[in-house]
PDB file of C-alpha atoms in Angstrom:
ATOM      1  CA  MET A   1       0.000   0.000   0.000  1.00 68.00           C
ATOM      2  CA  LEU A   2       2.714   2.502   1.007  1.00 67.00           C
ATOM      3  CA  ARG A   3       4.810   1.580  -2.029  1.00 75.00           C
ATOM      4  CA  ARG A   4       1.836   2.183  -4.328  1.00 73.00           C
ATOM      5  CA  LEU A   5       1.059   5.564  -2.723  1.00 68.00           C
ATOM      6  CA  ALA A   6       4.708   6.623  -2.996  1.00 68.00           C
ATOM      7  CA  ALA A   7       4.825   5.624  -6.666  1.00 73.00           C
ATOM      8  CA  GLN A   8       1.630   7.578  -7.351  1.00 75.00           C
ATOM      9  CA  ARG A   9       3.043  10.681  -5.646  1.00 69.00           C
ATOM     10  CA  ILE A  10       6.275  10.484  -7.649  1.00 67.00           C
ATOM     11  CA  LEU A  11       4.241  10.187 -10.852  1.00 69.00           C
ATOM     12  CA  GLU A  12       2.224  13.302  -9.917  1.00 64.00           C
ATOM     13  CA  LEU A  13       5.405  15.279  -9.269  1.00 59.00           C
ATOM     14  CA  ARG A  14       6.924  14.205 -12.572  1.00 62.00           C
ATOM     15  CA  GLN A  15       3.787  15.270 -14.414  1.00 62.00           C
ATOM     16  CA  ALA A  16       3.858  18.627 -12.644  1.00 55.00           C
ATOM     17  CA  LEU A  17       7.457  19.212 -13.677  1.00 52.00           C
ATOM     18  CA  ARG A  18       6.727  18.252 -17.289  1.00 54.00           C
ATOM     19  CA  HIS A  19       3.764  20.645 -17.432  1.00 49.00           C
ATOM     20  CA  PRO A  20       4.553  23.379 -14.887  1.00 45.00           C
ATOM     21  CA  GLN A  21       2.204  25.984 -16.319  1.00 44.00           C
ATOM     22  CA  ALA A  22      -0.730  23.595 -16.018  1.00 42.00           C
ATOM     23  CA  SER A  23       0.072  22.748 -12.395  1.00 42.00           C
ATOM     24  CA  ARG A  24       0.868  26.064 -10.735  1.00 44.00           C
ATOM     25  CA  SER A  25      -0.554  24.778  -7.458  1.00 43.00           C
ATOM     26  CA  PHE A  26       2.661  22.755  -7.108  1.00 36.00           C
ATOM     27  CA  SER A  27       4.904  25.822  -7.429  1.00 34.00           C
ATOM     28  CA  THR A  28       4.886  26.799  -3.759  1.00 38.00           C
ATOM     29  CA  ALA A  29       5.505  23.237  -2.576  1.00 39.00           C
ATOM     30  CA  LEU A  30       8.457  22.793  -4.926  1.00 45.00           C
ATOM     31  CA  ASN A  31       9.782  26.321  -4.306  1.00 61.00           C
ATOM     32  CA  TYR A  32      10.662  27.101  -7.895  1.00 71.00           C
ATOM     33  CA  HIS A  33       9.959  30.069 -10.141  1.00 79.00           C
ATOM     34  CA  LEU A  34       9.236  30.183 -13.861  1.00 82.00           C
ATOM     35  CA  ASP A  35       9.546  33.465 -15.728  1.00 85.00           C
ATOM     36  CA  SER A  36       6.336  34.628 -17.381  1.00 87.00           C
ATOM     37  CA  PRO A  37       5.307  37.860 -19.155  1.00 90.00           C
ATOM     38  CA  ASP A  38       3.819  39.253 -15.945  1.00 89.00           C
ATOM     39  CA  ASN A  39       6.361  37.830 -13.495  1.00 90.00           C
ATOM     40  CA  ASN A  40      10.034  38.099 -14.371  1.00 91.00           C
ATOM     41  CA  PRO A  41      13.003  40.053 -12.964  1.00 91.00           C
ATOM     42  CA  ASP A  42      13.123  42.416 -15.958  1.00 91.00           C
ATOM     43  CA  LEU A  43       9.823  44.054 -15.037  1.00 93.00           C
ATOM     44  CA  PRO A  44      10.291  47.300 -13.065  1.00 95.00           C
ATOM     45  CA  TRP A  45       8.721  47.473  -9.620  1.00 95.00           C
ATOM     46  CA  GLU A  46       8.922  49.902  -6.732  1.00 95.00           C
ATOM     47  CA  PHE A  47       6.795  51.080  -3.848  1.00 96.00           C
ATOM     48  CA  SER A  48       4.301  53.853  -4.480  1.00 94.00           C
ATOM     49  CA  GLY A  49       4.904  57.315  -3.070  1.00 92.00           C
ATOM     50  CA  LYS A  50       2.653  56.758  -0.048  1.00 93.00           C
ATOM     51  CA  ASN A  51       4.110  53.339   0.579  1.00 94.00           C
ATOM     52  CA  LYS A  52       7.655  54.711   0.463  1.00 95.00           C
ATOM     53  CA  GLU A  53       6.716  56.692   3.559  1.00 96.00           C
ATOM     54  CA  LYS A  54       5.398  53.505   5.141  1.00 95.00           C
ATOM     55  CA  VAL A  55       8.695  51.801   4.275  1.00 96.00           C
ATOM     56  CA  LYS A  56      10.593  54.510   6.148  1.00 96.00           C
ATOM     57  CA  GLU A  57       8.284  54.097   9.125  1.00 96.00           C
ATOM     58  CA  ILE A  58       8.742  50.302   9.129  1.00 96.00           C
ATOM     59  CA  LEU A  59      12.540  50.585   8.917  1.00 96.00           C
ATOM     60  CA  SER A  60      12.554  53.068  11.804  1.00 95.00           C
ATOM     61  CA  HIS A  61      11.527  50.234  14.122  1.00 95.00           C
ATOM     62  CA  TYR A  62      14.857  48.452  13.646  1.00 94.00           C
ATOM     63  CA  PRO A  63      18.516  49.391  14.234  1.00 92.00           C
ATOM     64  CA  SER A  64      20.230  50.447  11.006  1.00 87.00           C
ATOM     65  CA  ASN A  65      22.444  47.356  11.075  1.00 90.00           C
ATOM     66  CA  TYR A  66      19.405  45.069  11.394  1.00 92.00           C
ATOM     67  CA  LYS A  67      17.316  46.299   8.479  1.00 92.00           C
ATOM     68  CA  GLN A  68      16.874  42.720   7.298  1.00 93.00           C
ATOM     69  CA  SER A  69      14.533  42.187  10.259  1.00 95.00           C
ATOM     70  CA  ALA A  70      11.958  44.263   8.372  1.00 96.00           C
ATOM     71  CA  VAL A  71      11.650  41.683   5.602  1.00 97.00           C
ATOM     72  CA  ILE A  72       8.237  40.341   6.657  1.00 96.00           C
ATOM     73  CA  PRO A  73       6.386  43.683   7.072  1.00 96.00           C
ATOM     74  CA  LEU A  74       7.968  44.963   3.844  1.00 97.00           C
ATOM     75  CA  LEU A  75       6.889  41.870   1.923  1.00 96.00           C
ATOM     76  CA  ASP A  76       3.406  42.240   3.382  1.00 95.00           C
ATOM     77  CA  LEU A  77       3.252  45.860   2.218  1.00 96.00           C
ATOM     78  CA  ALA A  78       4.534  44.886  -1.233  1.00 96.00           C
ATOM     79  CA  GLN A  79       1.907  42.162  -1.487  1.00 94.00           C
ATOM     80  CA  GLN A  80      -0.866  44.603  -0.572  1.00 93.00           C
ATOM     81  CA  GLN A  81       0.307  47.055  -3.236  1.00 94.00           C
ATOM     82  CA  HIS A  82       0.719  44.352  -5.864  1.00 93.00           C
ATOM     83  CA  GLY A  83      -2.839  43.041  -5.692  1.00 92.00           C
ATOM     84  CA  GLY A  84      -2.319  40.240  -3.204  1.00 92.00           C
ATOM     85  CA  TRP A  85       0.739  38.448  -4.589  1.00 93.00           C
ATOM     86  CA  LEU A  86       4.509  38.876  -4.740  1.00 94.00           C
ATOM     87  CA  SER A  87       6.303  39.071  -8.065  1.00 94.00           C
ATOM     88  CA  VAL A  88      10.006  38.378  -8.401  1.00 94.00           C
ATOM     89  CA  SER A  89      10.584  42.080  -9.102  1.00 96.00           C
ATOM     90  CA  ALA A  90       8.804  43.049  -5.878  1.00 96.00           C
ATOM     91  CA  MET A  91      10.911  40.619  -3.845  1.00 96.00           C
ATOM     92  CA  ASN A  92      14.087  41.883  -5.511  1.00 96.00           C
ATOM     93  CA  HIS A  93      13.119  45.454  -4.633  1.00 97.00           C
ATOM     94  CA  VAL A  94      12.619  44.501  -0.979  1.00 97.00           C
ATOM     95  CA  ALA A  95      16.047  42.836  -1.032  1.00 96.00           C
ATOM     96  CA  LYS A  96      17.641  46.089  -2.218  1.00 96.00           C
ATOM     97  CA  ILE A  97      15.941  48.092   0.509  1.00 96.00           C
ATOM     98  CA  ILE A  98      17.210  45.864   3.312  1.00 96.00           C
ATOM     99  CA  ASP A  99      20.615  45.218   1.683  1.00 95.00           C
ATOM    100  CA  VAL A 100      20.482  41.439   1.460  1.00 95.00           C
ATOM    101  CA  PRO A 101      20.906  39.003  -1.450  1.00 95.00           C
ATOM    102  CA  PRO A 102      17.537  38.288  -3.123  1.00 95.00           C
ATOM    103  CA  ILE A 103      17.708  34.641  -2.045  1.00 94.00           C
ATOM    104  CA  ARG A 104      17.253  35.769   1.577  1.00 95.00           C
ATOM    105  CA  VAL A 105      13.946  37.351   0.653  1.00 95.00           C
ATOM    106  CA  TYR A 106      12.898  34.358  -1.470  1.00 94.00           C
ATOM    107  CA  GLU A 107      13.522  32.106   1.536  1.00 93.00           C
ATOM    108  CA  VAL A 108      11.027  34.069   3.619  1.00 94.00           C
ATOM    109  CA  ALA A 109       8.429  34.414   0.857  1.00 93.00           C
ATOM    110  CA  THR A 110       8.464  30.676   0.117  1.00 90.00           C
ATOM    111  CA  PHE A 111       8.380  29.641   3.774  1.00 90.00           C
ATOM    112  CA  TYR A 112       5.327  31.554   5.001  1.00 89.00           C
ATOM    113  CA  SER A 113       1.985  30.575   3.499  1.00 84.00           C
ATOM    114  CA  MET A 114       0.612  34.092   3.973  1.00 87.00           C
ATOM    115  CA  PHE A 115       2.742  35.219   1.042  1.00 92.00           C
ATOM    116  CA  ASN A 116       1.239  34.431  -2.353  1.00 91.00           C
ATOM    117  CA  ARG A 117       3.627  33.992  -5.267  1.00 89.00           C
ATOM    118  CA  THR A 118       0.977  33.637  -7.935  1.00 89.00           C
ATOM    119  CA  LYS A 119      -1.997  35.844  -8.671  1.00 91.00           C
ATOM    120  CA  VAL A 120      -5.001  35.772  -6.360  1.00 93.00           C
ATOM    121  CA  GLY A 121      -8.397  37.411  -6.637  1.00 94.00           C
ATOM    122  CA  LYS A 122      -9.182  40.884  -5.381  1.00 94.00           C
ATOM    123  CA  TYR A 123     -10.980  39.019  -2.616  1.00 96.00           C
ATOM    124  CA  HIS A 124      -8.843  36.104  -1.466  1.00 95.00           C
ATOM    125  CA  LEU A 125     -10.976  33.729   0.608  1.00 95.00           C
ATOM    126  CA  LEU A 126      -9.149  31.352   2.925  1.00 95.00           C
ATOM    127  CA  VAL A 127     -10.978  28.464   4.571  1.00 95.00           C
ATOM    128  CA  CYS A 128      -9.663  27.184   7.896  1.00 93.00           C
ATOM    129  CA  GLY A 129      -8.706  23.543   7.469  1.00 90.00           C
ATOM    130  CA  THR A 130      -7.645  22.646  11.005  1.00 91.00           C
ATOM    131  CA  THR A 131      -9.390  19.847  12.928  1.00 92.00           C
ATOM    132  CA  PRO A 132     -12.015  21.866  14.909  1.00 91.00           C
ATOM    133  CA  CYS A 133     -13.191  23.601  11.740  1.00 92.00           C
ATOM    134  CA  MET A 134     -13.173  20.318   9.789  1.00 92.00           C
ATOM    135  CA  ILE A 135     -15.337  18.713  12.463  1.00 93.00           C
ATOM    136  CA  ARG A 136     -17.714  21.669  12.225  1.00 93.00           C
ATOM    137  CA  GLY A 137     -18.004  21.481   8.439  1.00 93.00           C
ATOM    138  CA  SER A 138     -15.174  23.466   6.837  1.00 93.00           C
ATOM    139  CA  ARG A 139     -14.964  21.039   3.904  1.00 94.00           C
ATOM    140  CA  GLU A 140     -18.609  21.762   3.107  1.00 95.00           C
ATOM    141  CA  ILE A 141     -17.826  25.490   3.292  1.00 95.00           C
ATOM    142  CA  GLU A 142     -14.971  25.095   0.812  1.00 95.00           C
ATOM    143  CA  SER A 143     -17.083  22.923  -1.511  1.00 95.00           C
ATOM    144  CA  ALA A 144     -19.852  25.526  -1.519  1.00 96.00           C
ATOM    145  CA  LEU A 145     -17.360  28.262  -2.420  1.00 95.00           C
ATOM    146  CA  LEU A 146     -15.649  26.302  -5.186  1.00 96.00           C
ATOM    147  CA  SER A 147     -18.942  25.149  -6.666  1.00 96.00           C
ATOM    148  CA  HIS A 148     -20.499  28.614  -6.577  1.00 96.00           C
ATOM    149  CA  LEU A 149     -17.455  30.335  -8.080  1.00 96.00           C
ATOM    150  CA  GLY A 150     -16.696  27.579 -10.591  1.00 95.00           C
ATOM    151  CA  VAL A 151     -13.008  27.296  -9.677  1.00 94.00           C
ATOM    152  CA  LYS A 152     -10.625  24.871  -8.042  1.00 92.00           C
ATOM    153  CA  ARG A 153      -8.597  25.662  -4.960  1.00 90.00           C
ATOM    154  CA  ASN A 154      -5.983  28.392  -5.658  1.00 88.00           C
ATOM    155  CA  GLU A 155      -7.588  29.316  -8.985  1.00 91.00           C
ATOM    156  CA  VAL A 156      -8.856  32.825  -9.764  1.00 93.00           C
ATOM    157  CA  THR A 157     -12.300  33.481 -11.201  1.00 95.00           C
ATOM    158  CA  LYS A 158     -12.393  34.751 -14.778  1.00 94.00           C
ATOM    159  CA  ASP A 159     -13.439  38.223 -13.629  1.00 94.00           C
ATOM    160  CA  GLY A 160     -10.416  38.366 -11.315  1.00 93.00           C
ATOM    161  CA  LEU A 161     -12.557  39.011  -8.257  1.00 95.00           C
ATOM    162  CA  PHE A 162     -12.252  35.832  -6.213  1.00 96.00           C
ATOM    163  CA  SER A 163      -9.856  33.057  -5.324  1.00 95.00           C
ATOM    164  CA  VAL A 164     -10.139  30.349  -2.686  1.00 94.00           C
ATOM    165  CA  GLY A 165      -7.336  28.875  -0.601  1.00 92.00           C
ATOM    166  CA  GLU A 166      -6.819  27.079   2.687  1.00 91.00           C
ATOM    167  CA  MET A 167      -5.236  28.257   5.907  1.00 89.00           C
ATOM    168  CA  GLU A 168      -4.309  26.311   9.003  1.00 87.00           C
ATOM    169  CA  CYS A 169      -5.751  27.416  12.360  1.00 89.00           C
ATOM    170  CA  MET A 170      -7.032  30.963  12.439  1.00 88.00           C
ATOM    171  CA  GLY A 171      -7.078  30.882  16.235  1.00 88.00           C
ATOM    172  CA  SER A 172     -10.828  31.174  16.805  1.00 88.00           C
ATOM    173  CA  CYS A 173     -11.812  27.541  17.237  1.00 91.00           C
ATOM    174  CA  VAL A 174     -14.738  28.408  19.528  1.00 91.00           C
ATOM    175  CA  ASN A 175     -16.384  30.042  16.498  1.00 93.00           C
ATOM    176  CA  ALA A 176     -15.655  27.220  14.035  1.00 92.00           C
ATOM    177  CA  PRO A 177     -16.046  26.878  11.127  1.00 95.00           C
ATOM    178  CA  MET A 178     -14.607  30.088   9.783  1.00 94.00           C
ATOM    179  CA  ILE A 179     -12.995  31.803   6.836  1.00 95.00           C
ATOM    180  CA  THR A 180     -10.865  34.894   6.434  1.00 95.00           C
ATOM    181  CA  ILE A 181     -11.076  37.318   3.533  1.00 95.00           C
ATOM    182  CA  ALA A 182      -8.085  39.352   2.399  1.00 94.00           C
ATOM    183  CA  ASP A 183      -9.508  42.356   0.546  1.00 94.00           C
ATOM    184  CA  TYR A 184      -7.046  43.681  -2.046  1.00 92.00           C
ATOM    185  CA  SER A 185      -9.713  45.494  -4.083  1.00 89.00           C
ATOM    186  CA  SER A 186      -8.503  48.952  -2.993  1.00 86.00           C
ATOM    187  CA  GLY A 187      -4.756  48.331  -2.867  1.00 84.00           C
ATOM    188  CA  SER A 188      -2.664  48.839   0.239  1.00 83.00           C
ATOM    189  CA  GLU A 189      -4.630  51.950   1.239  1.00 84.00           C
ATOM    190  CA  GLY A 190      -7.910  50.075   1.653  1.00 87.00           C
ATOM    191  CA  TYR A 191      -6.530  46.644   2.512  1.00 90.00           C
ATOM    192  CA  THR A 192      -8.499  44.678   5.101  1.00 91.00           C
ATOM    193  CA  TYR A 193      -8.165  41.187   6.531  1.00 92.00           C
ATOM    194  CA  ASN A 194     -11.266  40.004   8.346  1.00 93.00           C
ATOM    195  CA  TYR A 195     -12.615  36.845   9.970  1.00 94.00           C
ATOM    196  CA  TYR A 196     -16.087  35.482   9.253  1.00 96.00           C
ATOM    197  CA  GLU A 197     -17.015  32.959  11.930  1.00 95.00           C
ATOM    198  CA  ASP A 198     -19.812  30.443  12.576  1.00 95.00           C
ATOM    199  CA  ILE A 199     -20.143  30.257   8.814  1.00 94.00           C
ATOM    200  CA  THR A 200     -22.495  27.995   6.853  1.00 95.00           C
ATOM    201  CA  PRO A 201     -22.461  26.973   3.170  1.00 95.00           C
ATOM    202  CA  LYS A 202     -25.466  29.210   2.536  1.00 96.00           C
ATOM    203  CA  ARG A 203     -24.006  32.186   4.391  1.00 96.00           C
ATOM    204  CA  VAL A 204     -20.610  31.978   2.678  1.00 96.00           C
ATOM    205  CA  VAL A 205     -22.288  32.235  -0.737  1.00 96.00           C
ATOM    206  CA  GLU A 206     -24.274  35.259   0.495  1.00 97.00           C
ATOM    207  CA  ILE A 207     -21.019  36.924   1.592  1.00 97.00           C
ATOM    208  CA  VAL A 208     -19.446  36.312  -1.814  1.00 96.00           C
ATOM    209  CA  GLU A 209     -22.407  37.871  -3.599  1.00 97.00           C
ATOM    210  CA  ALA A 210     -22.375  40.851  -1.241  1.00 96.00           C
ATOM    211  CA  LEU A 211     -18.706  41.434  -2.068  1.00 95.00           C
ATOM    212  CA  ARG A 212     -19.493  41.125  -5.761  1.00 95.00           C
ATOM    213  CA  ARG A 213     -22.051  43.932  -5.353  1.00 94.00           C
ATOM    214  CA  GLY A 214     -19.414  46.108  -3.706  1.00 92.00           C
ATOM    215  CA  GLU A 215     -20.869  45.745  -0.223  1.00 93.00           C
ATOM    216  CA  LYS A 216     -18.895  45.135   2.969  1.00 92.00           C
ATOM    217  CA  PRO A 217     -20.663  42.343   4.872  1.00 94.00           C
ATOM    218  CA  PRO A 218     -20.226  42.488   8.655  1.00 94.00           C
ATOM    219  CA  HIS A 219     -17.343  40.350   9.840  1.00 94.00           C
ATOM    220  CA  GLY A 220     -17.093  38.334  13.034  1.00 94.00           C
ATOM    221  CA  THR A 221     -19.661  35.729  14.026  1.00 93.00           C
ATOM    222  CA  GLN A 222     -22.399  35.108  11.472  1.00 95.00           C
ATOM    223  CA  ASN A 223     -24.640  33.522  14.105  1.00 92.00           C
ATOM    224  CA  ALA A 224     -27.268  36.085  15.131  1.00 90.00           C
ATOM    225  CA  ASN A 225     -27.739  34.291  18.465  1.00 90.00           C
ATOM    226  CA  ARG A 226     -24.136  34.831  19.562  1.00 90.00           C
ATOM    227  CA  ILE A 227     -22.210  37.893  20.683  1.00 88.00           C
ATOM    228  CA  ASN A 228     -18.594  37.556  19.585  1.00 88.00           C
ATOM    229  CA  SER A 229     -17.421  34.232  21.056  1.00 87.00           C
ATOM    230  CA  GLY A 230     -20.069  34.047  23.756  1.00 86.00           C
ATOM    231  CA  PRO A 231     -22.428  31.074  24.005  1.00 87.00           C
ATOM    232  CA  GLU A 232     -25.443  30.861  21.721  1.00 86.00           C
ATOM    233  CA  GLY A 233     -28.459  32.347  23.486  1.00 84.00           C
ATOM    234  CA  GLY A 234     -26.396  34.438  25.887  1.00 82.00           C
ATOM    235  CA  ASN A 235     -24.379  33.861  29.020  1.00 82.00           C
ATOM    236  CA  THR A 236     -25.563  31.383  31.623  1.00 84.00           C
ATOM    237  CA  THR A 237     -22.873  32.206  34.186  1.00 83.00           C
ATOM    238  CA  LEU A 238     -21.125  35.378  35.385  1.00 80.00           C
ATOM    239  CA  LEU A 239     -24.336  37.328  34.902  1.00 83.00           C
ATOM    240  CA  GLY A 240     -23.518  40.122  37.335  1.00 85.00           C
ATOM    241  CA  GLU A 241     -20.597  42.282  38.291  1.00 86.00           C
ATOM    242  CA  PRO A 242     -17.813  40.180  39.835  1.00 81.00           C
ATOM    243  CA  LYS A 243     -17.345  40.653  43.555  1.00 79.00           C
ATOM    244  CA  PRO A 244     -14.052  42.217  44.655  1.00 75.00           C
ATOM    245  CA  PRO A 245     -11.676  40.077  46.686  1.00 73.00           C
ATOM    246  CA  PRO A 246     -12.409  40.241  50.417  1.00 73.00           C
ATOM    247  CA  CYS A 247      -8.936  41.544  51.124  1.00 69.00           C
ATOM    248  CA  ARG A 248      -6.482  43.042  48.663  1.00 67.00           C
ATOM    249  CA  ASP A 249      -3.603  42.929  51.127  1.00 67.00           C
ATOM    250  CA  LEU A 250      -3.018  39.198  50.985  1.00 62.00           C
ATOM    251  CA  ASP A 251      -0.365  39.300  53.684  1.00 67.00           C
ATOM    252  CA  ALA A 252      -2.900  40.830  56.063  1.00 62.00           C
ATOM    253  CA  CYS A 253      -5.599  38.224  55.377  1.00 57.00           C
TER     254      CYS A 253
END
């Protein structure tokens, strides 16, 4: 059984390498780059005027001899400006700013899943795939999204508005299942990154259509019977003001 699974995996990898353009979902896992008309080192790229001021502010947080420590916030800013993904030219520009070889920036961009190295939609929807969300139906949430949008995971819709990916543990398991939406529709100036919790297949489609209409659906819990992460129906304990300790001077008690 294990031998057969290993052979099948090797065959899939070989096919991906023979047809790299048709299997871009493998690119992050294999950590390689292929030049294309819209992503090659010959294309000029630099931060906008407003973002240059943000770059100065970010660098001011670090000693001058430790500028390389700013690589993550600078890559994040570059990704916001570049429509949600990092081109080779953008990474090279960040490398120049922090005075490191480009490979040092590539290492960071390929390690962290929050950095996208291929195009994403203006609204990049990420479904939590960790165990609590899976138990609560995250696979059904993802299936509803993919079916409604007519794409596969990590593909972009033809209108360029939406893409769907997966993220591991968004840290709000009590409100599972959940998704997060990175909104790149207004560039770095209007960038938002919001959680939508207690989601259902029906509700996630409604959110997509609201975004398509240019609306900003309320984020947080989508369960009208909950307040934030409180229990459905309201609190059943701690209903009043907590009593102060009988004696604040513990040594005197």
